Short mmCIF file of C-alpha atoms in Angstrom, two decimals:
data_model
loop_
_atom_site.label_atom_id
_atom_site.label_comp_id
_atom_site.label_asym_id
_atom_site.label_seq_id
_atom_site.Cartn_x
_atom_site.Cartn_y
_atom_site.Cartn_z
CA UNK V 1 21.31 4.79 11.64
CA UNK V 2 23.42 2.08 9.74
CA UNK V 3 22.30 -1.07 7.29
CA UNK V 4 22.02 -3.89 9.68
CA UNK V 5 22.04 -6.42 7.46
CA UNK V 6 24.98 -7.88 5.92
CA UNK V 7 24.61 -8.53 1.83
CA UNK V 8 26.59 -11.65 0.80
CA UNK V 9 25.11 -11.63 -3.06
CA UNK V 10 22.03 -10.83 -5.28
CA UNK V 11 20.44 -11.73 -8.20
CA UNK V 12 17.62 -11.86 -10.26
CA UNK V 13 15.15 -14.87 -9.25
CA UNK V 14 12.46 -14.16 -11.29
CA UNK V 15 11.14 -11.56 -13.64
CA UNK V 16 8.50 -10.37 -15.98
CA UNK V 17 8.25 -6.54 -17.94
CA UNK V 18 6.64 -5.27 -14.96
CA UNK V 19 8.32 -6.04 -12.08
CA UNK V 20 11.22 -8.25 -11.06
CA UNK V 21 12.27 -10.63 -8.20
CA UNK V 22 15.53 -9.88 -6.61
CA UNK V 23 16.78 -12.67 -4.08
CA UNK V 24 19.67 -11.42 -1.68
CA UNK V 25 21.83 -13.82 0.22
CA UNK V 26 22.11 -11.94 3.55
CA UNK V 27 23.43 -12.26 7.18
CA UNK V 28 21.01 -11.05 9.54
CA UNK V 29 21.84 -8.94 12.89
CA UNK V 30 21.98 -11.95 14.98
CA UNK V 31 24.66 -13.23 12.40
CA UNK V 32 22.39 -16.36 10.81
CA UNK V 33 22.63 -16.70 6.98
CA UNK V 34 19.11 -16.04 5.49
CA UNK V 35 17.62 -14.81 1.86
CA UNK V 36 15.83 -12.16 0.89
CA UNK V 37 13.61 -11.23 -1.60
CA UNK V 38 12.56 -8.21 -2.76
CA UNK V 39 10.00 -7.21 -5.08
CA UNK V 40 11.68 -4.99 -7.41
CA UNK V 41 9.69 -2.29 -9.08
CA UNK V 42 9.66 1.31 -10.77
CA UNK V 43 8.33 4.15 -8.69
CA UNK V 44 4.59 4.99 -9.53
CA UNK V 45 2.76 8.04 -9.11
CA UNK V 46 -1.32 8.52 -7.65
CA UNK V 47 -2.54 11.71 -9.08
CA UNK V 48 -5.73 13.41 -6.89
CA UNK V 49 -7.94 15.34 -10.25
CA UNK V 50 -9.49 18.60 -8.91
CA UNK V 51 -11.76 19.58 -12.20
CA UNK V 52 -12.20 23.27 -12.83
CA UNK V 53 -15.50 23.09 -11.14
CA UNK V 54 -14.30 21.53 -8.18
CA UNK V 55 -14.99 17.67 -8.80
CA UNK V 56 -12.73 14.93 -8.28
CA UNK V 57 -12.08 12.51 -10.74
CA UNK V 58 -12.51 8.62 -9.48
CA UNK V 59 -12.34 5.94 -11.09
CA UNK V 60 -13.62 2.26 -10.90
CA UNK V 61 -11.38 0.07 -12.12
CA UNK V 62 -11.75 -3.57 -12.29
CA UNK V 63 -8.77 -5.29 -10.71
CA UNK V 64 -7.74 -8.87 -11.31
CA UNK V 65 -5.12 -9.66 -9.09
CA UNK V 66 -8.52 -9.24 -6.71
CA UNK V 67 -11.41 -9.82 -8.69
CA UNK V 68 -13.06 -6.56 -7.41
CA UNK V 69 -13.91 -3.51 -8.49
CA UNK V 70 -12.19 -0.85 -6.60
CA UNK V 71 -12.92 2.95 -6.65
CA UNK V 72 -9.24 4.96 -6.83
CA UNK V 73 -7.21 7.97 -8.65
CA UNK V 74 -5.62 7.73 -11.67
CA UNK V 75 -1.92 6.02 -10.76
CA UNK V 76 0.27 3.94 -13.16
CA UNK V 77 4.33 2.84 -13.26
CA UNK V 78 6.81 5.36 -14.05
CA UNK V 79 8.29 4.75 -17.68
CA UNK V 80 12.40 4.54 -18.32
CA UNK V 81 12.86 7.92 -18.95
CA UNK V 82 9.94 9.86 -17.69
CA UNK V 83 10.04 12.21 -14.86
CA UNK V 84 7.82 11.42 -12.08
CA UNK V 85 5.72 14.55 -13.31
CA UNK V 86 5.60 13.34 -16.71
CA UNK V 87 4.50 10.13 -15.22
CA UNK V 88 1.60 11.59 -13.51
CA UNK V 89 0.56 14.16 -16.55
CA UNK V 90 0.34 10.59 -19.04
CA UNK V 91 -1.56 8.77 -16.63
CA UNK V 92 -3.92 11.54 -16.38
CA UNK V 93 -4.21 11.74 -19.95
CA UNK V 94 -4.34 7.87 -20.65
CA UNK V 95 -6.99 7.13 -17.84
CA UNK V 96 -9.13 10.33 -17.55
CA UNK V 97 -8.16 11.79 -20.99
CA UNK V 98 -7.53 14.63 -18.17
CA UNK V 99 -5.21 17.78 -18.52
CA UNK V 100 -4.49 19.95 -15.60
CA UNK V 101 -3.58 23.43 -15.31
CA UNK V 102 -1.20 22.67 -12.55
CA UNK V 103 0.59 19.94 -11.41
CA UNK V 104 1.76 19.99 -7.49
CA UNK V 105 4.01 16.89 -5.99
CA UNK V 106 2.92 16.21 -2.65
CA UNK V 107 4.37 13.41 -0.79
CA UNK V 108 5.65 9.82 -0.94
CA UNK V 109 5.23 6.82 0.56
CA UNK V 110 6.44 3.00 0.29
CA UNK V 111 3.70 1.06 -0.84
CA UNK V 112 4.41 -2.36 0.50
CA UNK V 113 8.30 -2.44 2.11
CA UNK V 114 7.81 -5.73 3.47
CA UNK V 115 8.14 -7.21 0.39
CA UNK V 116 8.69 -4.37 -2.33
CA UNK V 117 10.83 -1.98 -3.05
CA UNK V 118 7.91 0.55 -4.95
CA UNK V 119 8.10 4.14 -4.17
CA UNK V 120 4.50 5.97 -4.39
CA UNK V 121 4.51 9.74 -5.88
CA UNK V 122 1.42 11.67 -5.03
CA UNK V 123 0.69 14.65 -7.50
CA UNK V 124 -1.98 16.91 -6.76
CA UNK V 125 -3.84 18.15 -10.31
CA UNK V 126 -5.61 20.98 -10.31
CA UNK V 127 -7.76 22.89 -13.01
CA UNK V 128 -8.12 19.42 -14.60
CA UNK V 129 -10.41 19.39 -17.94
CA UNK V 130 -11.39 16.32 -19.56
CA UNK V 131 -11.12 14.90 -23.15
CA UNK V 132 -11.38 10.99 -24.47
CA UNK V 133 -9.11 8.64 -22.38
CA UNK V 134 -6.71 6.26 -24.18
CA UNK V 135 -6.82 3.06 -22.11
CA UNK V 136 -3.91 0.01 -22.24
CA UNK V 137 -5.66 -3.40 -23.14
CA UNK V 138 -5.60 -4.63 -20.06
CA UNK V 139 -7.13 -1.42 -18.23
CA UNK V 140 -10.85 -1.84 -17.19
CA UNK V 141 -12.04 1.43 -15.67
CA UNK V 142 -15.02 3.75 -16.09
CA UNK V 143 -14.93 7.89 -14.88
CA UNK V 144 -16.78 9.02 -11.94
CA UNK V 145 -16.18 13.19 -11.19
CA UNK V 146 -17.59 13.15 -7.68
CA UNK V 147 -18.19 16.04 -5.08
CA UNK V 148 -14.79 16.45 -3.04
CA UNK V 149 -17.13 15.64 0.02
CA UNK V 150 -18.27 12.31 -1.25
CA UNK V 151 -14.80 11.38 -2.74
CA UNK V 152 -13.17 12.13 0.97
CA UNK V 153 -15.82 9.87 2.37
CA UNK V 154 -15.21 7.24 0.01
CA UNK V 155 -11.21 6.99 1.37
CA UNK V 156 -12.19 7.81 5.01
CA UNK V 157 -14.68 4.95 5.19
CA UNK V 158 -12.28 2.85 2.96
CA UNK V 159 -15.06 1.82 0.32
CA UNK V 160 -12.15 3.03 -2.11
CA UNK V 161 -10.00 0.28 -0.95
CA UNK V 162 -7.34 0.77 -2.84
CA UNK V 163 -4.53 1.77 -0.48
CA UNK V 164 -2.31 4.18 -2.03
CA UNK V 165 -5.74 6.03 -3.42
CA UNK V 166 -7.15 6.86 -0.17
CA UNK V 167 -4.09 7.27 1.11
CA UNK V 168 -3.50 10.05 -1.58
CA UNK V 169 -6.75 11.74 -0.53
CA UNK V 170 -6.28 11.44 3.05
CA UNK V 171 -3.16 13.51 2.62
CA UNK V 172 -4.30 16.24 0.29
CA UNK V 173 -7.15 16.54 2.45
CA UNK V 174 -6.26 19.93 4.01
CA UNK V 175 -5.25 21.15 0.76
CA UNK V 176 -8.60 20.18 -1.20
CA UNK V 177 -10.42 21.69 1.71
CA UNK V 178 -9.02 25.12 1.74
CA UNK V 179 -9.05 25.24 -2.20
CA UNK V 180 -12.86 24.16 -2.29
CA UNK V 181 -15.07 26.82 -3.95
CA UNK A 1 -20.56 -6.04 -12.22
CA UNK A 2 -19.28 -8.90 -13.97
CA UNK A 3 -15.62 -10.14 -14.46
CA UNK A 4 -14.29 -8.35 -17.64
CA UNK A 5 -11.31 -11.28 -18.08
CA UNK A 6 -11.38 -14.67 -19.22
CA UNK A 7 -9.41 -16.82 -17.68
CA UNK A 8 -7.54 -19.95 -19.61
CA UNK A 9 -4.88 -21.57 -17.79
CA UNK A 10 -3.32 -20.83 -14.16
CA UNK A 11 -0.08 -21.63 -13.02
CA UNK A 12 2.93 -20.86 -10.28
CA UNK A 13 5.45 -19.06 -11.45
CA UNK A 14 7.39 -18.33 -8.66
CA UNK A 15 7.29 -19.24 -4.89
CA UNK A 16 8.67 -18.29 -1.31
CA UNK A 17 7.89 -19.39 1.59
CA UNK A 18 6.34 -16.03 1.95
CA UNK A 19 4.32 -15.13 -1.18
CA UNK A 20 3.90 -16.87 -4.56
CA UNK A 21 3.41 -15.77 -8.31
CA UNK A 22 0.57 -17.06 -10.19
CA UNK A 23 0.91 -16.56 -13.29
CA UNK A 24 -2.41 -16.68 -15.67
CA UNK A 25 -2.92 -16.71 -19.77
CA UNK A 26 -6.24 -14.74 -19.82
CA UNK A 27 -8.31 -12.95 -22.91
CA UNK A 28 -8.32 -9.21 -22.55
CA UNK A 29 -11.56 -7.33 -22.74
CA UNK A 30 -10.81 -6.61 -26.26
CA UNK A 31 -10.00 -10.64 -26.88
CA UNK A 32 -6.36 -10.44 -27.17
CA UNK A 33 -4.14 -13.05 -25.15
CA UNK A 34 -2.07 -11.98 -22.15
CA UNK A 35 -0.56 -12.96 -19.51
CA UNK A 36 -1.07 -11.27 -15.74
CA UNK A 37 0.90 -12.01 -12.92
CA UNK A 38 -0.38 -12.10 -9.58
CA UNK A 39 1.75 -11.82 -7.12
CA UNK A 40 -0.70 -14.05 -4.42
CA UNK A 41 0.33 -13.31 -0.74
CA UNK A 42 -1.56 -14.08 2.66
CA UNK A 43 -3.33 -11.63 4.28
CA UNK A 44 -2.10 -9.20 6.59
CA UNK A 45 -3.04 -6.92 9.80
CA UNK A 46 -2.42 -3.85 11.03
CA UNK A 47 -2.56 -2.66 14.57
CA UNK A 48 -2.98 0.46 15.98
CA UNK A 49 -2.04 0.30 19.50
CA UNK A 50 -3.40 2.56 22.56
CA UNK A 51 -1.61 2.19 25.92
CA UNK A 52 -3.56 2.56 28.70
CA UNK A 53 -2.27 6.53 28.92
CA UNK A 54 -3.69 7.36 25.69
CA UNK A 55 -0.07 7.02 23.63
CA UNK A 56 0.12 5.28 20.48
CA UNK A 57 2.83 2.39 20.42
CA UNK A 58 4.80 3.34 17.21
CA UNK A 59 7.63 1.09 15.72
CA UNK A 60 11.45 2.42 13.52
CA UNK A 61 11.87 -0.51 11.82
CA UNK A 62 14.71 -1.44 9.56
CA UNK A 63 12.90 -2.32 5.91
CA UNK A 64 15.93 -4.25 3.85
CA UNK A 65 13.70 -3.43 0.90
CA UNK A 66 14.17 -0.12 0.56
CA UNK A 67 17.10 0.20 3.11
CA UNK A 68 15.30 2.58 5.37
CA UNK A 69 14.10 3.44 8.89
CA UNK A 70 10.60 3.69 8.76
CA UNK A 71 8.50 4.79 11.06
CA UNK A 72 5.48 1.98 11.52
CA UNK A 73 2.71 0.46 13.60
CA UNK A 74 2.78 -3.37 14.47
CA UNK A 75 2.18 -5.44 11.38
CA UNK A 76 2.36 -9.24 9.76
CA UNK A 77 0.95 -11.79 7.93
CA UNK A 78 -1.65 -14.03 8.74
CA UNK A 79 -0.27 -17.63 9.15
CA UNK A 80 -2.14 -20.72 8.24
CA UNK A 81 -4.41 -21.58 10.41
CA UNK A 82 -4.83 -17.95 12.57
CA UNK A 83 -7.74 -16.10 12.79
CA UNK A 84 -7.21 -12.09 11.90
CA UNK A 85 -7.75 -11.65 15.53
CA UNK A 86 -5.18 -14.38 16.72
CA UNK A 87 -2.45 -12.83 13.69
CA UNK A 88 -3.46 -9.20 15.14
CA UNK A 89 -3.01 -10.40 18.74
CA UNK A 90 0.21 -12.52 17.91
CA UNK A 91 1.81 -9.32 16.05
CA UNK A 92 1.07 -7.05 19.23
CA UNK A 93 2.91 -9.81 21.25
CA UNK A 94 5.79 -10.52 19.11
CA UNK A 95 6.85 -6.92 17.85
CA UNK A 96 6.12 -4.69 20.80
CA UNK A 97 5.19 -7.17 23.78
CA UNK A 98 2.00 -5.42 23.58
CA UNK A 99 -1.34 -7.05 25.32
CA UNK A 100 -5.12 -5.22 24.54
CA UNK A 101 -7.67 -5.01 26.49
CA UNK A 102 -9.67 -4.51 23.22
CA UNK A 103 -9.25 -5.52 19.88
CA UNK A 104 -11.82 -4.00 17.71
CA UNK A 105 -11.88 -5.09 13.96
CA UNK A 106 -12.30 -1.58 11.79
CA UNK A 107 -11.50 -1.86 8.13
CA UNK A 108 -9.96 -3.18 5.50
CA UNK A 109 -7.84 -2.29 2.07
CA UNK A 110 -6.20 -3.58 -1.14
CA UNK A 111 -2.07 -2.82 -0.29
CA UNK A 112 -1.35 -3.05 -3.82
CA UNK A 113 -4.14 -4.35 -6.10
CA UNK A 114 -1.95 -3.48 -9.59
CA UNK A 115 0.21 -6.47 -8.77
CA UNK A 116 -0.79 -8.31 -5.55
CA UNK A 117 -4.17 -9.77 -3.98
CA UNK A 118 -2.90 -8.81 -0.22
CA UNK A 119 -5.59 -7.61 1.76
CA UNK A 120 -4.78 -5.52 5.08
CA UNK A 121 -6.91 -5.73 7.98
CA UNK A 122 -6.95 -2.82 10.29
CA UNK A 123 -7.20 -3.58 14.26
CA UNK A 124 -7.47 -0.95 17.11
CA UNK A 125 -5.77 -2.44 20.10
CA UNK A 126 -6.74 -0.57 23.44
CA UNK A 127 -5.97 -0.70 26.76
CA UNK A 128 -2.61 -2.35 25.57
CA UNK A 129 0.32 -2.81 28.06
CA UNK A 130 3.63 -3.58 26.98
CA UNK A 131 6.17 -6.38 27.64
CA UNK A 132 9.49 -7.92 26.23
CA UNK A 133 8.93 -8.12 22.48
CA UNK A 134 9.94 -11.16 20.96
CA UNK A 135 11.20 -10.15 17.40
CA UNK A 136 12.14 -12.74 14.86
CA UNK A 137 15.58 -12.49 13.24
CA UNK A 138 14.74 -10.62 10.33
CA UNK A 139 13.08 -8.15 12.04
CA UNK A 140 14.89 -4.76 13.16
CA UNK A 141 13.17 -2.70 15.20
CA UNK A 142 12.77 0.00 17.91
CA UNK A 143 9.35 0.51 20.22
CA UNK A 144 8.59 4.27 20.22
CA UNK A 145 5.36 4.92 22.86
CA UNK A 146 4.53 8.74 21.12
CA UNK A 147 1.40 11.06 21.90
CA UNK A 148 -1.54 10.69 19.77
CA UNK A 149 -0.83 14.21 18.34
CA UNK A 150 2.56 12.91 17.54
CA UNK A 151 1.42 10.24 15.67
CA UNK A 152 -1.18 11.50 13.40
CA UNK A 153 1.29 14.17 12.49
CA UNK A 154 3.70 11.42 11.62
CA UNK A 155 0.83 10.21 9.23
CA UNK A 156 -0.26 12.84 7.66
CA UNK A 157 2.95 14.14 7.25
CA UNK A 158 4.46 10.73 5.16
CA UNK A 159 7.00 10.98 7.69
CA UNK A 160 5.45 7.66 8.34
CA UNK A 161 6.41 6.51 4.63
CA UNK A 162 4.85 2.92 5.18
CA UNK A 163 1.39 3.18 3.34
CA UNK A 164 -0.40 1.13 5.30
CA UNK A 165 0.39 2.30 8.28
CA UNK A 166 -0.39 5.84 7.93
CA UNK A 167 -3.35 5.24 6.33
CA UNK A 168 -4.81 2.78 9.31
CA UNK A 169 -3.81 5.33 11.68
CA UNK A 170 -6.02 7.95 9.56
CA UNK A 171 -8.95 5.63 9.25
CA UNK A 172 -8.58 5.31 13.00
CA UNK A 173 -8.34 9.10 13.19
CA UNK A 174 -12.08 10.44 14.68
CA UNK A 175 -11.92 7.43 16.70
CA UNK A 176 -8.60 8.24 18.58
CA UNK A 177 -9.29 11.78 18.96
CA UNK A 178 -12.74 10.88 20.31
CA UNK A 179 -11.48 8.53 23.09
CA UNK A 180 -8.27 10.85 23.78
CA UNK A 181 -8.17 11.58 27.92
#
């Protein structure tokens, strides 16, 4: 199916290192002039940690943008220059200090495309062993392995509330249920 | 647990009519300045509609965002003044022509708590019949009635890419299969 929007013009209305505001001058289907803004942003990847021992690794990570503390997976930006799996092995290592035997891409989804362009990667990481994590500043997070049981009930009854994590668990569901020990 | 920032100044940054940027100087955990932005954004529902023969009402709708069809359920903001109910009701109305029976409030999520404080309340419509949707410009969009089957393969496929979406069809999983006819 075709682009039915008409783009007159773009450019940058606002922007910060993370993230940037693009604001298109468009003409919509019914031919009115109108503008546009997207929320322009690198692809990220959610990573669901199987430990050796069958575990999953959450997290709780304090959240400011909400003030809450949210249970989720290890998930951060993709880097210039990374591959989406490199993405997902450093954020592994940076928020779980977590290395995995295996690293399986799953499935992606658009986080938000009402306002935001962000692409979500889900990686699947099993055989996962755990050493010191090596947190950014601004990350406020403690490690929680849980029983794959309890960490499905968590997404199903959304007390993980973060979106893209129980989305991510949702999905590998299946998977995670015929590779429990 | 308490708040692990410290917050020293607030301001806008950036503003729409449809979501603003707040941009705050805070103290890091480890007491060095920063700055987080927050991109601050009105709620938002999402409804899972049941016609009376058991289908799911499922929307292809143009996202200029990421210049895809994506497959969806009826969404939007809350506007001032609108209860979630009235905003989940008014959504129904305007994107499918839908009318429910029920409306039955089940959950809610974080779309995007790295950069945004939306929250997304999930409603199960039932009992819905549809009339002649009354889309506003921007919106581009076709009304797909599809078997319940159907539509939690979409989900837990991703062929439904829109997060939200597929997971509020998910949450709403036992409960659909548990009042299928």
């Amino acid at each position: 199916m075709k682009k039915p929007y008409q783009t007159l013009s773009s450019r940058i209305a606002w922007s910060s290192p993370w993230y940037h505001i693009r604001q298109d001058e468009i003409i919509t289907p019914d031919g009115r002039p109108a503008l546009y803004n997207i929320i322009e942003k690198a692809a990220a990847v959610w990573i669901v940690p199987v430990l050796t021992d069958g575990r999953l690794v959450l997290i709780k990570n304090y959240r400011y943008t909400v003030d809450d503390w949210c249970w989720e997976i290890p998930a951060g930006s993709v880097k210039p220059g990374q591959s989406l799996a490199e993405a997902a092995r450093a954020e592994l290592r940076e928020e779980i200090g977590g290395i995995a035997q295996e690293l399986i891409p799953i499935n992606h989804f658009y986080t938000a495309n009402g306002i935001s362009n962000e692409v979500g990667h889900i990686f699947l990481a099993t055989g996962v062993t755990l050493g010191p994590p090596d947190h950014e500043a601004t990350e406020v997070m403690e490690i929680h392995p849980a029983p794959l049981a309890e960490a499905l009930h968590l997404a199903r009854t959304l007390q993980m509330r973060d979106a893209p994590s129980a989305l991510a668990l949702l999905i590998c569901e299946e998977r995670l249920l015929g590779q429990a020990p």
